[in-house]
CSV table of C-alpha atoms and ligand atoms in Angstrom, one decimal:
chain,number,residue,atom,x,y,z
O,17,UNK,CA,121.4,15.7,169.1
O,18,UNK,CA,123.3,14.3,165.9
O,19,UNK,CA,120.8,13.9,163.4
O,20,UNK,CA,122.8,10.8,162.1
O,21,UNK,CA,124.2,11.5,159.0
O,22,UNK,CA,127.3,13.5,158.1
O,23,UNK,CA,128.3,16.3,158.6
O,24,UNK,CA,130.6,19.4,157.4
O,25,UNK,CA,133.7,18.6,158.3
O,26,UNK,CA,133.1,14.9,159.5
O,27,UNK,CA,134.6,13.4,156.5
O,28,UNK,CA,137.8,15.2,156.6
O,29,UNK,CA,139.2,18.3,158.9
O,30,UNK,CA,139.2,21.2,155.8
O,31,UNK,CA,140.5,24.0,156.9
O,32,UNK,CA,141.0,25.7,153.4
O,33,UNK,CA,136.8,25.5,153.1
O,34,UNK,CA,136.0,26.3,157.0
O,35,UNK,CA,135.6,30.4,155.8
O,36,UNK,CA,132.6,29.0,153.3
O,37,UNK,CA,130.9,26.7,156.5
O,38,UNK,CA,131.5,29.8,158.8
O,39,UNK,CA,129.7,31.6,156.1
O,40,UNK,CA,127.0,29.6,155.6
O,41,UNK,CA,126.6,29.6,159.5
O,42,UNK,CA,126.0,33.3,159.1
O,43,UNK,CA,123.3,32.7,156.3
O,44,UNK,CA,126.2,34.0,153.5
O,45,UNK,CA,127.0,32.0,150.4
O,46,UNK,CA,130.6,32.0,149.4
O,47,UNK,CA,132.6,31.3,146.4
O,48,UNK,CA,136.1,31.4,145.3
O,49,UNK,CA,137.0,34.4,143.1
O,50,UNK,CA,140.1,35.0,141.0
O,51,UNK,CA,142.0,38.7,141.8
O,52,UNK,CA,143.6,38.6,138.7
O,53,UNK,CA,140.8,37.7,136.3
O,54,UNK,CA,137.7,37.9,138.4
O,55,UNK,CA,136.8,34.6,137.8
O,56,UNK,CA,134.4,33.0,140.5
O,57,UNK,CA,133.9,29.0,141.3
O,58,UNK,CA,133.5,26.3,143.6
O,59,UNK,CA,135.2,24.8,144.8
O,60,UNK,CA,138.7,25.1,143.7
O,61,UNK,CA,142.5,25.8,144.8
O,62,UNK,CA,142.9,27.7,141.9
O,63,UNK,CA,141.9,29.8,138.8
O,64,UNK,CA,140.1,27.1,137.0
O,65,UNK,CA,140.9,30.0,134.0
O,66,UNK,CA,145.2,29.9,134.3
O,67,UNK,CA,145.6,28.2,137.3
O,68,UNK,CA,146.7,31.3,139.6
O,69,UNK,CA,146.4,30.8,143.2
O,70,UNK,CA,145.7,34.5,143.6
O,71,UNK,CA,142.2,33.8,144.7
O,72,UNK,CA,139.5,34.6,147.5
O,73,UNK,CA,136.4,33.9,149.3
O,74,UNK,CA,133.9,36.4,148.6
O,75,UNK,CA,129.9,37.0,148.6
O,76,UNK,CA,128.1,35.1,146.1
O,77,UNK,CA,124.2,36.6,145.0
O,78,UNK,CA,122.4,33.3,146.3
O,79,UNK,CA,120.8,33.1,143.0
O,80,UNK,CA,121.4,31.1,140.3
O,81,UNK,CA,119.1,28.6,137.8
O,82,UNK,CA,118.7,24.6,138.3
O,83,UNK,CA,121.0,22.8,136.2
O,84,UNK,CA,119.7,19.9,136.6
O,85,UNK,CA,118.6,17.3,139.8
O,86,UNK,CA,116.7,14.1,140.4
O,87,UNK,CA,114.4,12.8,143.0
O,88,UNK,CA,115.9,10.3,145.2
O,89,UNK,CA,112.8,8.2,147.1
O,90,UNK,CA,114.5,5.6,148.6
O,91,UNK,CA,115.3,6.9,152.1
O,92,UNK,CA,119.4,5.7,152.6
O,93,UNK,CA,119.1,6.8,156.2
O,94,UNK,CA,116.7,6.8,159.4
O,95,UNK,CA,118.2,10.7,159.3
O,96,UNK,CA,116.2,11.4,156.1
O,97,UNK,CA,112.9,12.5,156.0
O,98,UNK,CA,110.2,10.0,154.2
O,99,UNK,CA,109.6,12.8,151.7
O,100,UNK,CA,111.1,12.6,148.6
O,101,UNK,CA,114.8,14.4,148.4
O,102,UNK,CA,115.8,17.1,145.4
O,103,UNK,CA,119.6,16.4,144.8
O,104,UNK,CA,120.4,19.0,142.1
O,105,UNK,CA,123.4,20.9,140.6
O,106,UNK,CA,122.3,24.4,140.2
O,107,UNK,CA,124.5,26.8,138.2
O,108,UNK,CA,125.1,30.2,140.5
O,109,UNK,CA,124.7,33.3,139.1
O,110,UNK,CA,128.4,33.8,139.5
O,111,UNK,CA,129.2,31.0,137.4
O,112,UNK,CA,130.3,28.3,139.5
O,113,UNK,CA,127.9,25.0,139.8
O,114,UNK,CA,127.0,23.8,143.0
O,115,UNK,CA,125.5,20.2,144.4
O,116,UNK,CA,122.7,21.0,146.6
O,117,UNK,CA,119.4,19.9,147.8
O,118,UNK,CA,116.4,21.9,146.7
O,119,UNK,CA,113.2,22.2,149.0
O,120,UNK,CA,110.3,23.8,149.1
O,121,UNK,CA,109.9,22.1,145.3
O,122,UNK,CA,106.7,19.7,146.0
O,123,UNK,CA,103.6,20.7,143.3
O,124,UNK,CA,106.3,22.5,141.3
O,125,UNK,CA,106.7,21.6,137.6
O,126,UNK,CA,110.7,21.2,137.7
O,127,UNK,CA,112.7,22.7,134.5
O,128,UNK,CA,116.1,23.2,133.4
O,129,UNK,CA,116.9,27.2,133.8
O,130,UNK,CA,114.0,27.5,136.3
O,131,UNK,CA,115.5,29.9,139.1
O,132,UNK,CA,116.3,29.1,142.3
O,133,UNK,CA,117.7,30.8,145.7
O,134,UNK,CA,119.8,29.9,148.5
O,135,UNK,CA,118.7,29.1,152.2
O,136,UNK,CA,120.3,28.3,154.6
O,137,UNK,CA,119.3,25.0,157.0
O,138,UNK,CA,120.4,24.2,159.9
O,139,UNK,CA,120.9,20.4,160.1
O,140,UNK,CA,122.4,19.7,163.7
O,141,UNK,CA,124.1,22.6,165.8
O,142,UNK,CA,126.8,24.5,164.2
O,143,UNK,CA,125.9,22.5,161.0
O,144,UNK,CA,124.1,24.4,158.4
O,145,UNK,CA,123.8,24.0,155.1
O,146,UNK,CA,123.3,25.8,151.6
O,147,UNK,CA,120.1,24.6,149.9
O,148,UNK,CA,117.7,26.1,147.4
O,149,UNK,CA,114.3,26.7,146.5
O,150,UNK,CA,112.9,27.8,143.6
O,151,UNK,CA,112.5,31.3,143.0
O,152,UNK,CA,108.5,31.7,141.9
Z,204,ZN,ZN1,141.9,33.9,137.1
């Protein structure tokens, strides 16, 4: 059942970021790292430090800290939920800052630097996608 909105690899047919959605199928957060300088982000097609293309996919923690987010209530889609949506960038452990959603946050007294972790929700079959909660 398509739950209406869109959906890894939808938009455009990626095969350089297919390794991270396999991943993330597998409940395993990926980033890019540099072999030369060690270096991690995301995304990227190269060392955001020099530029090298001598780069990746490996492991990430799953932890990092919120950035920062808003609440989005205006529900853009019958496929959204009438609670209230996180959008927020949260800034991985590793370095690199990801756009996400963060759940589980309801009754919880958002701040910048507050951490969070990765889990991993399944959206439609085959689609599943990183999302994090804070870490109490
Ligand atoms: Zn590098």
């Amino acid at each position: 059942m398509s739950v209406g909105r869109p959906l890894p690899g939808d938009v455009v047919e990626d095969a350089i970021d297919q390794p991270f959605w396999d991943a993330c199928n597998d409940g395993v957060l990926l980033v890019y790292r540099c072999n030369i300088c060690a270096t991690s982000y995301w995304p990227a097609g190269s060392c955001t430090a020099h530029g090298m293309r001598d780069i990746e996919w490996v492991p990430a923690a799953g932890t990092g800290h919120l950035h920062t987010w808003t609440v989005v209530h205006q529900k853009y889609s019958k496929s959204f939920t009438d609670k209230p949506t996180v959008v927020a960038v949260v800034k991985l452990d590793e370095g690199p800052m990801l756009h996400t959603n963060l759940i589980d946050a309801e009754g919880t007294n958002l701040r910048v630097g507050m951490p969070v972790e990765v889990v991993f929700e399944t959206i439609d079959e085959g689609a599943v996608l990183p999302v994090f909660r804070p870490l109490l």
